[in-house]
Amino acid sequence: MSEKVEWIGLSFVRRASDVRFLKKKIAKKNLPHKVIAKIEKPEALACIDEIVQVCDGIMVARGDLGVEIPYQNVPLTQKMLINKGIQYAKPVIVATQMMESMITQMTPTRAEVNDVANAVLDGADAVMLSGETSVGNYPVEVINAMSKIIKEMELDEKIYSKEQPAQKNQERFISDSICYNACRLAQRVEVDAIITMSFSGYTAYKIASQRPRAGIYIFTSNRKILTQLNLVWGVRAFYYNKQISTDHTISDIKDFMISEGYLKTGDLFINIASIPLEDLGSSNMLKLSQVDLSDKIYASLLTAILIAPPILCPTDKYHLSFLGLGLIPDELQSKTSFLCVPLSSPLDIKLILLLLIDFSALIIEWLPLTFPGSKSGPIKTKSLYINSFLQTPYPSSKNFSSDSL
């Protein structure tokens, strides 16, 4: 527990009390670790619902499980465990011997390809490599091979839209209902992104359990959950710590999503939030919006201002107010004199372009009307691997997300 890990795997879980015992030890030390119950014993299968409810995630540890129960029972047990994870909004890892031949060979067997593919089609949050990357001869090749299989399987519509209606008389009934209906709406109008704020990560787990085709983007002020959420199906997490108002937060995040290429003109997106914003853990609002051209240009201008204020005007302090919003970037708050240009309509964009041309023709290169990025987004099923180099540095957590852990 002294290590800064996000998840702890508990081996040979037999009953829910095993998980509770470990979680009490973690709570006493006031640590953020989440617990994954490794399902390897027949006793665990006898009380699986209670175990899944108390743990934070489960691992289908097929190696030991195949020894403890008849091997022919393992495939259906795997499918049952994945369904339990989806039902209770808990991430599920499928592990052991997924592509074991690639420890010594450059390519997987056809049976191994089917094994990985079926885990993805069943709805696993993550498929895991162990010996293949820790002691294998081809660690990079095996990760590339697994990624190709995942991408191909995620073209199949059957893995999406696993609706889990909210249960009445539950503590989080309102939040669960918002998440459920956001995903239903996302399916019916084909939105490109579901965006939400979350402090505990609960909303991320709940939305992911519905398996929407839209990308899931979580913004949080809690750095402790940033890399934890990389385990969860389809989720990309970003650090965001402003708390001004719900409307300002939605607008600010939208500008970030556009400037980073996650949204483009014409894309539909859903925001999930709490009103008031300070009411953490109580999502009670959803909003459907569409990106229009003025959004794109506004986000581009703000990005350009943040990148190179000295180029934009003769002074080294510059701010642009678009449509009278008067948003001053935090990085410029402490500086003096601002040149503010309030605009009354999107038609006045021409004025901005003329101003920018006067200051520097180079700025036009920073005003793209299209942005890079695939509409379908990154792969949603996460690939885990064990690295033989334990000192691998962590990436920066600020505004960072990853599809591999």
Coordinates of C-alpha atoms in Angstrom, one line a residue:
M1 CA 0.0 0.0 0.0
S2 CA 3.0 2.3 0.3
E3 CA 3.3 2.4 -3.5
K4 CA 1.2 4.9 -5.4
V5 CA -0.9 2.3 -7.2
E6 CA -4.5 2.8 -8.5
W7 CA -5.7 -0.8 -8.2
I8 CA -4.9 -3.8 -5.9
G9 CA -5.7 -7.3 -7.1
L10 CA -6.9 -9.6 -4.4
S11 CA -6.2 -13.3 -5.2
F12 CA -8.3 -16.3 -4.4
V13 CA -11.3 -14.4 -3.2
R14 CA -13.9 -16.9 -1.7
R15 CA -16.5 -14.5 -0.2
A16 CA -17.4 -10.8 0.0
S17 CA -15.9 -10.6 3.5
D18 CA -12.4 -11.1 1.9
V19 CA -12.8 -8.0 -0.1
R20 CA -14.3 -6.0 2.8
F21 CA -11.3 -7.0 5.0
L22 CA -8.8 -5.5 2.5
K23 CA -11.0 -2.4 1.9
K24 CA -11.0 -1.7 5.6
K25 CA -7.2 -1.8 5.8
I26 CA -7.1 0.6 2.8
A27 CA -9.7 2.9 4.5
K28 CA -7.7 3.0 7.8
K29 CA -4.7 4.4 5.9
N30 CA -7.0 6.9 4.0
L31 CA -5.7 5.6 0.7
P32 CA -7.5 5.8 -2.7
H33 CA -6.7 2.3 -3.9
K34 CA -9.5 0.3 -5.6
V35 CA -9.8 -3.4 -5.2
I36 CA -10.1 -5.9 -8.0
A37 CA -11.4 -9.3 -6.9
K38 CA -9.6 -12.1 -8.8
I39 CA -12.2 -14.8 -9.5
E40 CA -10.3 -18.1 -9.3
K41 CA -12.3 -20.3 -6.8
P42 CA -15.6 -22.2 -7.1
E43 CA -16.6 -20.7 -3.7
A44 CA -16.5 -17.2 -5.3
L45 CA -18.9 -18.3 -8.0
A46 CA -21.4 -19.4 -5.4
C47 CA -21.8 -15.9 -4.0
I48 CA -20.6 -13.9 -7.0
D49 CA -23.3 -11.2 -6.8
E50 CA -22.3 -10.2 -3.3
I51 CA -18.6 -10.1 -4.3
V52 CA -19.2 -8.0 -7.4
Q53 CA -21.3 -5.5 -5.4
V54 CA -18.6 -4.9 -2.7
C55 CA -15.5 -4.9 -4.9
D56 CA -14.5 -2.1 -7.4
G57 CA -13.7 -4.5 -10.3
I58 CA -13.2 -8.2 -11.1
M59 CA -10.7 -10.2 -13.0
V60 CA -11.5 -13.4 -14.8
A61 CA -8.3 -15.2 -13.8
R62 CA -8.7 -18.1 -16.2
G63 CA -5.5 -19.9 -15.3
D64 CA -6.3 -20.9 -11.8
L65 CA -10.0 -20.9 -12.5
G66 CA -9.5 -23.6 -15.1
V67 CA -7.8 -25.7 -12.5
E68 CA -10.4 -25.2 -9.8
I69 CA -13.5 -25.9 -12.0
P70 CA -13.9 -28.2 -15.0
Y71 CA -12.1 -26.5 -18.0
Q72 CA -15.1 -26.9 -20.2
N73 CA -17.1 -24.6 -17.8
V74 CA -14.6 -21.7 -18.1
P75 CA -16.1 -20.1 -21.3
L76 CA -19.6 -19.8 -19.9
T77 CA -18.3 -18.7 -16.6
Q78 CA -16.3 -15.9 -18.3
K79 CA -19.4 -14.7 -20.1
M80 CA -21.4 -14.8 -16.8
L81 CA -18.7 -12.7 -15.0
I82 CA -18.6 -10.1 -17.7
N83 CA -22.3 -9.7 -17.6
K84 CA -22.2 -9.3 -13.8
G85 CA -19.7 -6.6 -14.2
I86 CA -21.9 -4.7 -16.7
Q87 CA -24.9 -5.2 -14.5
Y88 CA -23.3 -3.7 -11.5
A89 CA -21.2 -1.1 -13.4
K90 CA -17.9 -2.7 -12.3
P91 CA -14.9 -3.1 -14.8
V92 CA -14.0 -6.6 -15.8
I93 CA -10.6 -7.8 -16.9
V94 CA -10.2 -11.0 -18.8
A95 CA -6.7 -12.4 -18.2
T96 CA -4.3 -15.4 -18.6
Q97 CA -3.0 -17.1 -21.7
M98 CA -4.7 -14.7 -24.1
M99 CA -1.9 -14.7 -26.6
E100 CA 0.7 -17.0 -24.9
S101 CA 2.2 -18.4 -28.1
M102 CA 3.6 -14.9 -28.8
I103 CA 6.0 -15.3 -25.9
T104 CA 8.2 -17.1 -28.5
Q105 CA 6.4 -16.4 -31.8
M106 CA 5.9 -13.3 -33.9
T107 CA 2.2 -14.0 -34.6
P108 CA -0.7 -15.4 -32.5
T109 CA -2.5 -18.6 -33.3
R110 CA -6.0 -18.4 -34.8
A111 CA -7.4 -19.8 -31.6
E112 CA -5.8 -17.0 -29.6
V113 CA -7.2 -14.4 -32.0
N114 CA -10.7 -15.8 -31.4
D115 CA -10.1 -15.8 -27.7
V116 CA -9.3 -12.1 -27.6
A117 CA -12.1 -11.3 -30.0
N118 CA -14.7 -13.2 -28.0
A119 CA -13.7 -11.4 -24.8
V120 CA -14.3 -8.0 -26.6
L121 CA -17.6 -9.1 -28.0
D122 CA -18.7 -10.3 -24.6
G123 CA -18.2 -6.8 -23.3
A124 CA -15.0 -7.0 -21.2
D125 CA -13.6 -3.7 -20.1
A126 CA -10.0 -4.9 -20.6
V127 CA -8.1 -7.8 -22.0
M128 CA -4.8 -8.5 -20.3
L129 CA -1.3 -9.7 -21.3
S130 CA 1.1 -11.0 -18.7
G131 CA 3.9 -13.3 -19.7
E132 CA 3.7 -12.2 -23.2
T133 CA 5.0 -8.7 -22.3
S134 CA 6.9 -9.3 -19.0
V135 CA 9.2 -12.2 -20.3
G136 CA 8.2 -12.6 -23.9
N137 CA 10.4 -12.0 -26.9
Y138 CA 7.9 -9.8 -28.8
P139 CA 6.2 -7.4 -26.3
V140 CA 5.6 -4.7 -28.8
E141 CA 4.3 -7.0 -31.5
V142 CA 1.9 -8.7 -29.1
I143 CA 0.4 -5.4 -28.0
N144 CA 0.0 -4.3 -31.7
A145 CA -1.7 -7.6 -32.5
M146 CA -4.1 -7.3 -29.6
S147 CA -5.0 -3.7 -30.6
K148 CA -5.8 -4.8 -34.1
I149 CA -8.2 -7.5 -32.9
I150 CA -9.9 -5.0 -30.5
K151 CA -10.3 -2.4 -33.2
E152 CA -11.9 -4.9 -35.6
M153 CA -14.3 -6.3 -33.0
E154 CA -15.5 -2.9 -32.0
L155 CA -16.9 -2.4 -35.5
D156 CA -19.6 -4.9 -34.5
E157 CA -22.8 -3.1 -33.3
K158 CA -23.7 -6.0 -30.9
I159 CA -21.2 -4.8 -28.3
Y160 CA -22.9 -1.5 -27.8
S161 CA -26.1 -0.2 -26.1
K162 CA -26.3 -2.6 -23.1
E163 CA -29.1 -0.7 -21.4
Q164 CA -29.2 -1.0 -17.6
P165 CA -32.3 0.9 -16.3
A166 CA -32.0 2.7 -13.0
Q167 CA -33.5 0.9 -10.0
K168 CA -36.1 2.8 -7.9
N169 CA -35.5 3.4 -4.2
Q170 CA -31.7 3.3 -4.7
E171 CA -29.5 6.0 -3.1
R172 CA -28.3 7.2 -6.5
F173 CA -31.6 6.8 -8.4
I174 CA -31.5 10.3 -9.9
S175 CA -27.9 10.1 -11.1
D176 CA -28.4 6.6 -12.4
S177 CA -31.5 7.7 -14.3
I178 CA -29.6 10.6 -15.9
C179 CA -26.8 8.3 -17.0
Y180 CA -29.2 5.8 -18.4
N181 CA -31.3 8.3 -20.3
A182 CA -28.2 10.1 -21.6
C183 CA -27.0 6.9 -23.2
R184 CA -30.5 6.1 -24.6
L185 CA -30.6 9.6 -26.1
A186 CA -27.0 9.2 -27.4
Q187 CA -28.0 6.0 -29.2
R188 CA -31.1 7.5 -30.8
V189 CA -29.6 10.7 -32.1
E190 CA -26.1 9.3 -32.7
V191 CA -24.1 11.7 -30.6
D192 CA -20.4 11.8 -30.9
A193 CA -19.5 12.5 -27.2
I194 CA -20.9 12.2 -23.7
I195 CA -19.2 14.7 -21.5
T196 CA -19.5 14.8 -17.7
M197 CA -17.9 16.1 -14.5
S198 CA -17.1 13.5 -11.8
F199 CA -15.3 13.7 -8.5
S200 CA -15.6 10.0 -7.4
G201 CA -15.6 8.5 -10.9
Y202 CA -19.1 7.0 -10.3
T203 CA -20.6 8.6 -13.3
A204 CA -17.9 7.3 -15.5
Y205 CA -18.5 3.7 -14.4
K206 CA -22.2 4.1 -14.8
I207 CA -22.1 5.5 -18.3
A208 CA -19.5 3.0 -19.4
S209 CA -21.7 0.1 -18.2
Q210 CA -24.3 1.2 -20.7
R211 CA -21.7 0.7 -23.5
P212 CA -22.6 3.8 -25.6
R213 CA -21.0 4.1 -29.1
A214 CA -20.3 7.8 -28.3
G215 CA -17.0 8.6 -26.7
I216 CA -17.1 9.1 -22.9
Y217 CA -15.1 12.1 -21.7
I218 CA -14.7 12.6 -17.9
F219 CA -13.5 15.9 -16.4
T220 CA -12.5 15.8 -12.8
S221 CA -10.7 17.9 -10.2
N222 CA -9.7 14.7 -8.4
R223 CA -6.2 13.7 -9.6
K224 CA -6.5 10.4 -7.7
I225 CA -9.0 9.0 -10.2
L226 CA -7.4 10.2 -13.5
T227 CA -5.4 7.0 -14.1
Q228 CA -7.9 4.8 -12.3
L229 CA -10.4 5.5 -15.0
N230 CA -8.1 4.3 -17.8
L231 CA -9.2 0.8 -16.8
V232 CA -12.9 1.5 -17.6
W233 CA -14.4 0.8 -21.0
G234 CA -14.4 3.7 -23.4
V235 CA -13.4 6.4 -20.9
R236 CA -11.0 9.2 -21.4
A237 CA -10.3 11.3 -18.3
F238 CA -9.0 14.9 -18.0
Y239 CA -8.0 17.1 -15.1
Y240 CA -10.3 20.2 -14.7
N241 CA -10.5 22.2 -11.4
K242 CA -12.6 25.3 -12.2
Q243 CA -15.9 25.8 -10.4
I244 CA -17.6 29.0 -11.5
S245 CA -21.0 27.9 -12.7
T246 CA -22.6 25.0 -14.6
D247 CA -23.0 27.0 -17.7
H248 CA -19.5 28.3 -17.6
T249 CA -18.1 24.8 -17.1
I250 CA -20.0 23.4 -20.0
S251 CA -18.9 26.2 -22.3
D252 CA -15.3 26.0 -21.1
I253 CA -15.1 22.2 -21.6
K254 CA -16.7 22.5 -25.0
D255 CA -14.0 24.9 -26.1
F256 CA -11.4 22.5 -24.9
M257 CA -13.0 19.5 -26.7
I258 CA -13.1 21.5 -29.9
S259 CA -9.6 22.9 -29.7
E260 CA -8.1 19.4 -29.0
G261 CA -10.0 17.9 -31.9
Y262 CA -12.4 15.7 -30.0
L263 CA -15.3 17.5 -31.4
K264 CA -15.8 19.2 -34.8
T265 CA -18.4 21.2 -36.7
G266 CA -21.7 19.4 -36.8
D267 CA -21.0 16.9 -34.0
L268 CA -23.7 16.3 -31.4
F269 CA -22.7 15.9 -27.8
I270 CA -24.4 15.5 -24.4
N271 CA -23.3 17.2 -21.2
I272 CA -24.1 15.6 -17.8
A273 CA -23.8 17.9 -14.8
S274 CA -25.1 18.8 -11.4
I275 CA -27.1 21.9 -10.6
P276 CA -25.7 23.6 -8.5
L277 CA -22.2 22.7 -9.6
E278 CA -20.9 22.4 -6.1
D279 CA -23.3 19.5 -5.4
L280 CA -20.7 16.8 -6.1
G281 CA -21.9 13.3 -6.7
S282 CA -25.4 14.3 -7.7
S283 CA -25.7 14.4 -11.5
N284 CA -29.2 15.8 -12.2
M285 CA -29.0 17.5 -15.6
L286 CA -28.3 16.5 -19.2
K287 CA -28.0 18.8 -22.2
L288 CA -27.9 17.9 -25.9
S289 CA -25.9 20.4 -28.1
Q290 CA -24.3 20.6 -31.5
V291 CA -21.0 22.2 -32.5
D292 CA -21.5 25.0 -35.0
L293 CA -18.9 27.0 -37.0
S294 CA -18.8 29.9 -34.5
D295 CA -17.9 27.5 -31.7
K296 CA -15.0 26.2 -33.8
I297 CA -13.6 29.6 -34.6
Y298 CA -14.0 30.8 -31.0
A299 CA -12.1 27.8 -29.7
S300 CA -9.4 28.3 -32.3
L301 CA -8.9 31.9 -31.4
L302 CA -8.6 31.2 -27.7
T303 CA -6.1 28.5 -28.5
A304 CA -4.1 30.9 -30.6
I305 CA -4.1 33.5 -27.9
L306 CA -2.8 31.1 -25.3
I307 CA -0.1 29.8 -27.6
A308 CA 1.5 33.1 -28.6
P309 CA 0.2 36.4 -27.2
P310 CA 3.3 38.3 -28.3
I311 CA 2.5 37.6 -32.0
L312 CA -1.1 38.7 -31.7
C313 CA -0.6 42.4 -31.0
P314 CA 2.2 45.0 -30.5
T315 CA 2.0 44.5 -26.7
D316 CA 2.8 41.3 -24.9
K317 CA -0.7 41.2 -23.2
Y318 CA -3.7 40.4 -25.3
H319 CA -7.2 39.1 -24.8
L320 CA -10.0 38.6 -27.2
S321 CA -13.7 38.7 -26.2
F322 CA -16.0 36.9 -28.6
L323 CA -19.8 37.5 -28.7
G324 CA -19.4 39.6 -25.6
L325 CA -18.5 36.7 -23.4
G326 CA -15.3 38.3 -22.1
L327 CA -13.6 35.1 -21.1
I328 CA -10.0 35.9 -19.9
P329 CA -7.7 32.8 -19.8
D330 CA -6.3 32.0 -16.4
E331 CA -2.8 32.2 -17.7
L332 CA -3.3 35.9 -18.5
Q333 CA -5.3 36.9 -15.3
S334 CA -2.2 38.2 -13.5
K335 CA -1.0 40.3 -16.3
T336 CA -1.8 44.0 -17.0
S337 CA -3.3 45.8 -19.9
F338 CA -5.6 43.8 -22.2
L339 CA -6.8 44.7 -25.7
C340 CA -10.4 43.6 -25.7
V341 CA -12.5 43.3 -28.9
P342 CA -16.1 42.6 -28.0
L343 CA -18.1 41.3 -31.0
S344 CA -21.8 41.4 -31.6
S345 CA -22.4 38.6 -34.1
P346 CA -20.6 35.7 -35.8
L347 CA -20.4 37.9 -38.9
D348 CA -17.9 40.1 -37.1
I349 CA -15.4 37.3 -37.4
K350 CA -14.2 39.1 -40.5
L351 CA -13.1 42.0 -38.2
I352 CA -11.1 39.6 -36.1
L353 CA -9.4 38.1 -39.2
L354 CA -8.5 41.6 -40.4
L355 CA -7.0 42.5 -36.9
L356 CA -5.0 39.3 -36.9
I357 CA -3.7 39.9 -40.3
D358 CA -2.5 43.4 -39.3
F359 CA -0.7 41.9 -36.3
S360 CA 0.8 38.9 -38.0
A361 CA -0.2 36.9 -41.1
L362 CA 1.2 33.8 -39.5
I363 CA -1.7 33.6 -37.1
I364 CA -4.0 32.5 -40.0
E365 CA -2.3 29.1 -39.8
W366 CA -3.7 28.7 -36.3
L367 CA -7.3 29.2 -37.3
P368 CA -8.2 25.8 -38.9
L369 CA -11.8 25.1 -39.7
T370 CA -11.3 21.4 -39.5
F371 CA -9.5 19.4 -36.8
P372 CA -7.7 16.1 -36.8
G373 CA -9.2 13.0 -35.1
S374 CA -11.3 10.1 -36.0
K375 CA -15.1 10.4 -35.5
S376 CA -15.2 6.9 -34.0
G377 CA -12.5 7.8 -31.5
P378 CA -10.0 5.6 -29.8
I379 CA -10.5 1.9 -29.1
K380 CA -12.9 1.4 -26.1
T381 CA -11.7 -1.9 -24.8
K382 CA -8.5 -1.3 -22.8
S383 CA -5.4 -3.4 -23.3
L384 CA -3.4 -4.1 -20.2
Y385 CA 0.1 -5.5 -20.1
I386 CA 2.8 -6.3 -17.5
N387 CA 6.0 -4.4 -18.0
S388 CA 9.2 -6.1 -17.0
F389 CA 10.7 -2.6 -16.2
L390 CA 9.1 -1.6 -12.9
Q391 CA 10.6 1.9 -13.1
T392 CA 8.6 3.0 -16.1
P393 CA 7.7 6.7 -15.4
Y394 CA 4.1 7.9 -15.2
P395 CA 2.9 10.3 -17.8
S396 CA 1.8 13.7 -16.8
S397 CA -1.7 13.6 -15.3
K398 CA -2.7 17.1 -16.3
N399 CA -5.1 17.0 -19.3
F400 CA -3.8 13.5 -20.1
S401 CA -5.7 10.3 -21.1
S402 CA -4.6 7.0 -22.3
D403 CA -6.1 3.9 -23.9
S404 CA -3.5 1.6 -22.3
L405 CA -2.5 1.1 -18.7

